[in-house]
Amino acid sequence: MSEKMNVESFNLDHTKVRAPYVRLASEKTGLNGDRILKYDVRMAQPNKEHLDMMSVHSLEHLTAELIRNHADYVVDFGPMGCQTGFYLTVVNHEDYKDILGLLEKTMKDVLVAAEVPASNEKQCGWAAHHTLAGAQQIARDFLAKRNEWHLVFEHAEAE
């Protein structure tokens, strides 16, 4: 990796991170001064494990719907192609501790959800591809290590 690439995550040394974690991946200022922040919400250890795609799909639906019950600054919550986590994009909200709290509240909501929202043919492009239990297991595992979310690198110290 000698030359810096355009995609921030391609410049991250994935052999040195320790999942689960939440890190600020990028921030940009829009033409009108809005701050757009993208967080790397990593739930599985890169190149060692990955999340089941049905579970990812369901957790995306659940989180996309439930997270907005707690914050109006969320732009998007989308899965990573490598199936190790998600990107959370927010606007004009730079408080990292608030982001961690928001994710914690939302994952707790996932644990008590009775169904995956919009998991029908009218609202979803692959409605048969969902598992509430799988999404809840990811949320449970992520929450179990809540006190470590700020530790991104293998040998990181508490910040």
mmCIF file with all atom_site columns, C-alpha atoms in Angstrom:
data_model
loop_
_atom_site.group_PDB
_atom_site.id
_atom_site.type_symbol
_atom_site.label_atom_id
_atom_site.label_alt_id
_atom_site.label_comp_id
_atom_site.label_asym_id
_atom_site.label_entity_id
_atom_site.label_seq_id
_atom_site.pdbx_PDB_ins_code
_atom_site.Cartn_x
_atom_site.Cartn_y
_atom_site.Cartn_z
_atom_site.occupancy
_atom_site.B_iso_or_equiv
_atom_site.pdbx_formal_charge
_atom_site.auth_seq_id
_atom_site.auth_comp_id
_atom_site.auth_asym_id
_atom_site.auth_atom_id
_atom_site.pdbx_PDB_model_num
ATOM 1   C CA . MET A 1 1   ? 0.000   0.000   0.000  1.00 0.00 ? 1   MET A CA 1
ATOM 2   C CA . SER A 1 2   ? 2.460   2.626   -1.147 1.00 0.00 ? 2   SER A CA 1
ATOM 3   C CA . GLU A 1 3   ? 0.076   5.043   -2.832 1.00 0.00 ? 3   GLU A CA 1
ATOM 4   C CA . LYS A 1 4   ? -2.912  6.617   -1.057 1.00 0.00 ? 4   LYS A CA 1
ATOM 5   C CA . MET A 1 5   ? -6.199  5.455   -2.551 1.00 0.00 ? 5   MET A CA 1
ATOM 6   C CA . ASN A 1 6   ? -9.413  7.458   -2.972 1.00 0.00 ? 6   ASN A CA 1
ATOM 7   C CA . VAL A 1 7   ? -11.480 5.191   -0.724 1.00 0.00 ? 7   VAL A CA 1
ATOM 8   C CA . GLU A 1 8   ? -10.646 5.747   2.953  1.00 0.00 ? 8   GLU A CA 1
ATOM 9   C CA . SER A 1 9   ? -11.170 2.137   3.999  1.00 0.00 ? 9   SER A CA 1
ATOM 10  C CA . PHE A 1 10  ? -8.727  0.952   1.308  1.00 0.00 ? 10  PHE A CA 1
ATOM 11  C CA . ASN A 1 11  ? -6.038  2.912   3.178  1.00 0.00 ? 11  ASN A CA 1
ATOM 12  C CA . LEU A 1 12  ? -6.878  1.248   6.506  1.00 0.00 ? 12  LEU A CA 1
ATOM 13  C CA . ASP A 1 13  ? -4.606  -1.635  7.476  1.00 0.00 ? 13  ASP A CA 1
ATOM 14  C CA . HIS A 1 14  ? -7.246  -4.289  8.112  1.00 0.00 ? 14  HIS A CA 1
ATOM 15  C CA . THR A 1 15  ? -4.644  -6.588  9.693  1.00 0.00 ? 15  THR A CA 1
ATOM 16  C CA . LYS A 1 16  ? -4.184  -4.163  12.591 1.00 0.00 ? 16  LYS A CA 1
ATOM 17  C CA . VAL A 1 17  ? -7.806  -3.475  13.608 1.00 0.00 ? 17  VAL A CA 1
ATOM 18  C CA . ARG A 1 18  ? -9.676  -5.352  16.332 1.00 0.00 ? 18  ARG A CA 1
ATOM 19  C CA . ALA A 1 19  ? -13.421 -5.756  15.935 1.00 0.00 ? 19  ALA A CA 1
ATOM 20  C CA . PRO A 1 20  ? -15.860 -4.820  17.222 1.00 0.00 ? 20  PRO A CA 1
ATOM 21  C CA . TYR A 1 21  ? -15.250 -1.091  17.080 1.00 0.00 ? 21  TYR A CA 1
ATOM 22  C CA . VAL A 1 22  ? -16.735 2.211   15.956 1.00 0.00 ? 22  VAL A CA 1
ATOM 23  C CA . ARG A 1 23  ? -14.390 4.704   14.329 1.00 0.00 ? 23  ARG A CA 1
ATOM 24  C CA . LEU A 1 24  ? -14.773 7.932   12.445 1.00 0.00 ? 24  LEU A CA 1
ATOM 25  C CA . ALA A 1 25  ? -13.831 6.937   8.898  1.00 0.00 ? 25  ALA A CA 1
ATOM 26  C CA . SER A 1 26  ? -14.266 10.255  7.132  1.00 0.00 ? 26  SER A CA 1
ATOM 27  C CA . GLU A 1 27  ? -15.678 13.737  7.405  1.00 0.00 ? 27  GLU A CA 1
ATOM 28  C CA . LYS A 1 28  ? -16.500 16.234  4.723  1.00 0.00 ? 28  LYS A CA 1
ATOM 29  C CA . THR A 1 29  ? -17.906 19.738  4.633  1.00 0.00 ? 29  THR A CA 1
ATOM 30  C CA . GLY A 1 30  ? -20.650 20.408  2.115  1.00 0.00 ? 30  GLY A CA 1
ATOM 31  C CA . LEU A 1 31  ? -20.959 23.572  0.038  1.00 0.00 ? 31  LEU A CA 1
ATOM 32  C CA . ASN A 1 32  ? -23.362 25.071  2.602  1.00 0.00 ? 32  ASN A CA 1
ATOM 33  C CA . GLY A 1 33  ? -21.159 24.194  5.570  1.00 0.00 ? 33  GLY A CA 1
ATOM 34  C CA . ASP A 1 34  ? -22.907 20.965  6.585  1.00 0.00 ? 34  ASP A CA 1
ATOM 35  C CA . ARG A 1 35  ? -20.604 18.405  8.206  1.00 0.00 ? 35  ARG A CA 1
ATOM 36  C CA . ILE A 1 36  ? -21.013 14.870  6.870  1.00 0.00 ? 36  ILE A CA 1
ATOM 37  C CA . LEU A 1 37  ? -19.424 12.192  9.031  1.00 0.00 ? 37  LEU A CA 1
ATOM 38  C CA . LYS A 1 38  ? -19.099 8.514   8.156  1.00 0.00 ? 38  LYS A CA 1
ATOM 39  C CA . TYR A 1 39  ? -18.465 5.950   10.880 1.00 0.00 ? 39  TYR A CA 1
ATOM 40  C CA . ASP A 1 40  ? -17.009 2.483   10.376 1.00 0.00 ? 40  ASP A CA 1
ATOM 41  C CA . VAL A 1 41  ? -19.176 0.248   12.601 1.00 0.00 ? 41  VAL A CA 1
ATOM 42  C CA . ARG A 1 42  ? -17.165 -2.959  12.518 1.00 0.00 ? 42  ARG A CA 1
ATOM 43  C CA . MET A 1 43  ? -18.827 -6.042  13.974 1.00 0.00 ? 43  MET A CA 1
ATOM 44  C CA . ALA A 1 44  ? -16.679 -8.910  12.689 1.00 0.00 ? 44  ALA A CA 1
ATOM 45  C CA . GLN A 1 45  ? -12.921 -9.278  12.506 1.00 0.00 ? 45  GLN A CA 1
ATOM 46  C CA . PRO A 1 46  ? -11.733 -8.533  8.955  1.00 0.00 ? 46  PRO A CA 1
ATOM 47  C CA . ASN A 1 47  ? -10.343 -11.519 7.060  1.00 0.00 ? 47  ASN A CA 1
ATOM 48  C CA . LYS A 1 48  ? -11.059 -13.842 10.007 1.00 0.00 ? 48  LYS A CA 1
ATOM 49  C CA . GLU A 1 49  ? -14.858 -13.871 10.100 1.00 0.00 ? 49  GLU A CA 1
ATOM 50  C CA . HIS A 1 50  ? -17.842 -12.323 8.386  1.00 0.00 ? 50  HIS A CA 1
ATOM 51  C CA . LEU A 1 51  ? -21.518 -11.766 9.066  1.00 0.00 ? 51  LEU A CA 1
ATOM 52  C CA . ASP A 1 52  ? -24.131 -13.973 7.445  1.00 0.00 ? 52  ASP A CA 1
ATOM 53  C CA . MET A 1 53  ? -25.745 -12.069 4.562  1.00 0.00 ? 53  MET A CA 1
ATOM 54  C CA . MET A 1 54  ? -29.338 -12.758 5.613  1.00 0.00 ? 54  MET A CA 1
ATOM 55  C CA . SER A 1 55  ? -28.514 -11.419 9.068  1.00 0.00 ? 55  SER A CA 1
ATOM 56  C CA . VAL A 1 56  ? -26.794 -8.365  7.571  1.00 0.00 ? 56  VAL A CA 1
ATOM 57  C CA . HIS A 1 57  ? -29.829 -7.672  5.405  1.00 0.00 ? 57  HIS A CA 1
ATOM 58  C CA . SER A 1 58  ? -32.185 -7.900  8.373  1.00 0.00 ? 58  SER A CA 1
ATOM 59  C CA . LEU A 1 59  ? -29.961 -5.831  10.671 1.00 0.00 ? 59  LEU A CA 1
ATOM 60  C CA . GLU A 1 60  ? -29.780 -3.173  7.972  1.00 0.00 ? 60  GLU A CA 1
ATOM 61  C CA . HIS A 1 61  ? -33.595 -2.990  7.797  1.00 0.00 ? 61  HIS A CA 1
ATOM 62  C CA . LEU A 1 62  ? -33.972 -2.970  11.582 1.00 0.00 ? 62  LEU A CA 1
ATOM 63  C CA . THR A 1 63  ? -31.281 -0.388  12.225 1.00 0.00 ? 63  THR A CA 1
ATOM 64  C CA . ALA A 1 64  ? -32.251 1.873   9.342  1.00 0.00 ? 64  ALA A CA 1
ATOM 65  C CA . GLU A 1 65  ? -35.769 2.076   10.761 1.00 0.00 ? 65  GLU A CA 1
ATOM 66  C CA . LEU A 1 66  ? -35.085 2.018   14.514 1.00 0.00 ? 66  LEU A CA 1
ATOM 67  C CA . ILE A 1 67  ? -32.088 4.375   14.647 1.00 0.00 ? 67  ILE A CA 1
ATOM 68  C CA . ARG A 1 68  ? -34.268 7.219   13.379 1.00 0.00 ? 68  ARG A CA 1
ATOM 69  C CA . ASN A 1 69  ? -36.426 6.909   16.507 1.00 0.00 ? 69  ASN A CA 1
ATOM 70  C CA . HIS A 1 70  ? -33.449 8.283   18.433 1.00 0.00 ? 70  HIS A CA 1
ATOM 71  C CA . ALA A 1 71  ? -31.817 10.793  16.065 1.00 0.00 ? 71  ALA A CA 1
ATOM 72  C CA . ASP A 1 72  ? -32.801 13.054  13.200 1.00 0.00 ? 72  ASP A CA 1
ATOM 73  C CA . TYR A 1 73  ? -29.210 13.519  12.024 1.00 0.00 ? 73  TYR A CA 1
ATOM 74  C CA . VAL A 1 74  ? -28.808 10.022  10.545 1.00 0.00 ? 74  VAL A CA 1
ATOM 75  C CA . VAL A 1 75  ? -28.354 9.994   6.781  1.00 0.00 ? 75  VAL A CA 1
ATOM 76  C CA . ASP A 1 76  ? -27.730 6.296   6.165  1.00 0.00 ? 76  ASP A CA 1
ATOM 77  C CA . PHE A 1 77  ? -26.831 2.958   7.738  1.00 0.00 ? 77  PHE A CA 1
ATOM 78  C CA . GLY A 1 78  ? -25.496 0.658   5.039  1.00 0.00 ? 78  GLY A CA 1
ATOM 79  C CA . PRO A 1 79  ? -23.678 -2.682  4.989  1.00 0.00 ? 79  PRO A CA 1
ATOM 80  C CA . MET A 1 80  ? -20.060 -3.141  3.963  1.00 0.00 ? 80  MET A CA 1
ATOM 81  C CA . GLY A 1 81  ? -19.522 -5.374  0.967  1.00 0.00 ? 81  GLY A CA 1
ATOM 82  C CA . CYS A 1 82  ? -17.022 -7.457  2.927  1.00 0.00 ? 82  CYS A CA 1
ATOM 83  C CA . GLN A 1 83  ? -19.790 -8.385  5.386  1.00 0.00 ? 83  GLN A CA 1
ATOM 84  C CA . THR A 1 84  ? -17.828 -7.315  8.465  1.00 0.00 ? 84  THR A CA 1
ATOM 85  C CA . GLY A 1 85  ? -19.920 -4.311  9.450  1.00 0.00 ? 85  GLY A CA 1
ATOM 86  C CA . PHE A 1 86  ? -21.781 -1.197  8.400  1.00 0.00 ? 86  PHE A CA 1
ATOM 87  C CA . TYR A 1 87  ? -21.215 2.451   7.630  1.00 0.00 ? 87  TYR A CA 1
ATOM 88  C CA . LEU A 1 88  ? -23.224 4.970   9.611  1.00 0.00 ? 88  LEU A CA 1
ATOM 89  C CA . THR A 1 89  ? -23.433 8.377   7.942  1.00 0.00 ? 89  THR A CA 1
ATOM 90  C CA . VAL A 1 90  ? -24.639 11.409  9.899  1.00 0.00 ? 90  VAL A CA 1
ATOM 91  C CA . VAL A 1 91  ? -24.922 15.122  9.219  1.00 0.00 ? 91  VAL A CA 1
ATOM 92  C CA . ASN A 1 92  ? -23.950 17.969  11.552 1.00 0.00 ? 92  ASN A CA 1
ATOM 93  C CA . HIS A 1 93  ? -23.384 15.757  14.582 1.00 0.00 ? 93  HIS A CA 1
ATOM 94  C CA . GLU A 1 94  ? -19.779 15.310  15.644 1.00 0.00 ? 94  GLU A CA 1
ATOM 95  C CA . ASP A 1 95  ? -20.147 13.969  19.202 1.00 0.00 ? 95  ASP A CA 1
ATOM 96  C CA . TYR A 1 96  ? -18.522 10.519  19.176 1.00 0.00 ? 96  TYR A CA 1
ATOM 97  C CA . LYS A 1 97  ? -19.998 9.558   22.561 1.00 0.00 ? 97  LYS A CA 1
ATOM 98  C CA . ASP A 1 98  ? -23.470 10.382  21.238 1.00 0.00 ? 98  ASP A CA 1
ATOM 99  C CA . ILE A 1 99  ? -22.845 8.127   18.240 1.00 0.00 ? 99  ILE A CA 1
ATOM 100 C CA . LEU A 1 100 ? -21.853 5.254   20.534 1.00 0.00 ? 100 LEU A CA 1
ATOM 101 C CA . GLY A 1 101 ? -24.957 5.853   22.652 1.00 0.00 ? 101 GLY A CA 1
ATOM 102 C CA . LEU A 1 102 ? -27.133 5.989   19.554 1.00 0.00 ? 102 LEU A CA 1
ATOM 103 C CA . LEU A 1 103 ? -25.788 2.657   18.344 1.00 0.00 ? 103 LEU A CA 1
ATOM 104 C CA . GLU A 1 104 ? -26.228 1.109   21.781 1.00 0.00 ? 104 GLU A CA 1
ATOM 105 C CA . LYS A 1 105 ? -29.869 2.237   22.047 1.00 0.00 ? 105 LYS A CA 1
ATOM 106 C CA . THR A 1 106 ? -30.609 1.031   18.542 1.00 0.00 ? 106 THR A CA 1
ATOM 107 C CA . MET A 1 107 ? -29.012 -2.391  19.053 1.00 0.00 ? 107 MET A CA 1
ATOM 108 C CA . LYS A 1 108 ? -31.084 -2.785  22.231 1.00 0.00 ? 108 LYS A CA 1
ATOM 109 C CA . ASP A 1 109 ? -34.177 -1.963  20.155 1.00 0.00 ? 109 ASP A CA 1
ATOM 110 C CA . VAL A 1 110 ? -33.143 -4.682  17.694 1.00 0.00 ? 110 VAL A CA 1
ATOM 111 C CA . LEU A 1 111 ? -33.043 -7.212  20.532 1.00 0.00 ? 111 LEU A CA 1
ATOM 112 C CA . VAL A 1 112 ? -36.707 -6.629  21.399 1.00 0.00 ? 112 VAL A CA 1
ATOM 113 C CA . ALA A 1 113 ? -38.027 -6.264  17.854 1.00 0.00 ? 113 ALA A CA 1
ATOM 114 C CA . ALA A 1 114 ? -40.817 -8.657  16.946 1.00 0.00 ? 114 ALA A CA 1
ATOM 115 C CA . GLU A 1 115 ? -40.227 -8.505  13.196 1.00 0.00 ? 115 GLU A CA 1
ATOM 116 C CA . VAL A 1 116 ? -37.932 -7.155  10.506 1.00 0.00 ? 116 VAL A CA 1
ATOM 117 C CA . PRO A 1 117 ? -39.493 -3.953  9.154  1.00 0.00 ? 117 PRO A CA 1
ATOM 118 C CA . ALA A 1 118 ? -40.293 -3.746  5.455  1.00 0.00 ? 118 ALA A CA 1
ATOM 119 C CA . SER A 1 119 ? -39.438 -7.401  4.858  1.00 0.00 ? 119 SER A CA 1
ATOM 120 C CA . ASN A 1 120 ? -42.167 -7.905  2.287  1.00 0.00 ? 120 ASN A CA 1
ATOM 121 C CA . GLU A 1 121 ? -42.173 -7.916  -1.502 1.00 0.00 ? 121 GLU A CA 1
ATOM 122 C CA . LYS A 1 122 ? -43.705 -4.464  -1.747 1.00 0.00 ? 122 LYS A CA 1
ATOM 123 C CA . GLN A 1 123 ? -40.980 -2.787  0.360  1.00 0.00 ? 123 GLN A CA 1
ATOM 124 C CA . CYS A 1 124 ? -37.911 -4.982  -0.169 1.00 0.00 ? 124 CYS A CA 1
ATOM 125 C CA . GLY A 1 125 ? -36.055 -6.224  -3.213 1.00 0.00 ? 125 GLY A CA 1
ATOM 126 C CA . TRP A 1 126 ? -35.330 -9.633  -1.663 1.00 0.00 ? 126 TRP A CA 1
ATOM 127 C CA . ALA A 1 127 ? -38.085 -10.087 0.889  1.00 0.00 ? 127 ALA A CA 1
ATOM 128 C CA . ALA A 1 128 ? -37.468 -13.812 1.429  1.00 0.00 ? 128 ALA A CA 1
ATOM 129 C CA . HIS A 1 129 ? -33.872 -13.094 2.492  1.00 0.00 ? 129 HIS A CA 1
ATOM 130 C CA . HIS A 1 130 ? -34.334 -12.128 6.154  1.00 0.00 ? 130 HIS A CA 1
ATOM 131 C CA . THR A 1 131 ? -33.683 -13.544 9.596  1.00 0.00 ? 131 THR A CA 1
ATOM 132 C CA . LEU A 1 132 ? -34.734 -11.668 12.721 1.00 0.00 ? 132 LEU A CA 1
ATOM 133 C CA . ALA A 1 133 ? -32.889 -14.162 14.936 1.00 0.00 ? 133 ALA A CA 1
ATOM 134 C CA . GLY A 1 134 ? -29.669 -13.652 12.953 1.00 0.00 ? 134 GLY A CA 1
ATOM 135 C CA . ALA A 1 135 ? -29.883 -9.866  13.187 1.00 0.00 ? 135 ALA A CA 1
ATOM 136 C CA . GLN A 1 136 ? -30.556 -10.099 16.899 1.00 0.00 ? 136 GLN A CA 1
ATOM 137 C CA . GLN A 1 137 ? -27.522 -12.342 17.383 1.00 0.00 ? 137 GLN A CA 1
ATOM 138 C CA . ILE A 1 138 ? -25.268 -9.797  15.670 1.00 0.00 ? 138 ILE A CA 1
ATOM 139 C CA . ALA A 1 139 ? -26.723 -7.049  17.881 1.00 0.00 ? 139 ALA A CA 1
ATOM 140 C CA . ARG A 1 140 ? -26.278 -9.203  21.014 1.00 0.00 ? 140 ARG A CA 1
ATOM 141 C CA . ASP A 1 141 ? -22.640 -9.976  20.161 1.00 0.00 ? 141 ASP A CA 1
ATOM 142 C CA . PHE A 1 142 ? -21.918 -6.323  19.349 1.00 0.00 ? 142 PHE A CA 1
ATOM 143 C CA . LEU A 1 143 ? -23.495 -5.097  22.595 1.00 0.00 ? 143 LEU A CA 1
ATOM 144 C CA . ALA A 1 144 ? -21.579 -7.693  24.629 1.00 0.00 ? 144 ALA A CA 1
ATOM 145 C CA . LYS A 1 145 ? -18.375 -5.797  23.819 1.00 0.00 ? 145 LYS A CA 1
ATOM 146 C CA . ARG A 1 146 ? -19.827 -2.290  24.200 1.00 0.00 ? 146 ARG A CA 1
ATOM 147 C CA . ASN A 1 147 ? -16.971 -1.196  26.487 1.00 0.00 ? 147 ASN A CA 1
ATOM 148 C CA . GLU A 1 148 ? -14.464 -1.936  23.680 1.00 0.00 ? 148 GLU A CA 1
ATOM 149 C CA . TRP A 1 149 ? -16.094 -0.060  20.787 1.00 0.00 ? 149 TRP A CA 1
ATOM 150 C CA . HIS A 1 150 ? -13.639 2.837   21.079 1.00 0.00 ? 150 HIS A CA 1
ATOM 151 C CA . LEU A 1 151 ? -10.609 0.518   20.726 1.00 0.00 ? 151 LEU A CA 1
ATOM 152 C CA . VAL A 1 152 ? -9.907  0.254   17.010 1.00 0.00 ? 152 VAL A CA 1
ATOM 153 C CA . PHE A 1 153 ? -6.423  -1.195  16.804 1.00 0.00 ? 153 PHE A CA 1
ATOM 154 C CA . GLU A 1 154 ? -5.160  -4.447  18.272 1.00 0.00 ? 154 GLU A CA 1
ATOM 155 C CA . HIS A 1 155 ? -2.847  -2.743  20.729 1.00 0.00 ? 155 HIS A CA 1
ATOM 156 C CA . ALA A 1 156 ? -4.972  0.347   21.375 1.00 0.00 ? 156 ALA A CA 1
ATOM 157 C CA . GLU A 1 157 ? -5.069  1.959   24.776 1.00 0.00 ? 157 GLU A CA 1
ATOM 158 C CA . ALA A 1 158 ? -8.246  3.277   26.353 1.00 0.00 ? 158 ALA A CA 1
ATOM 159 C CA . GLU A 1 159 ? -8.904  6.780   25.083 1.00 0.00 ? 159 GLU A CA 1
#
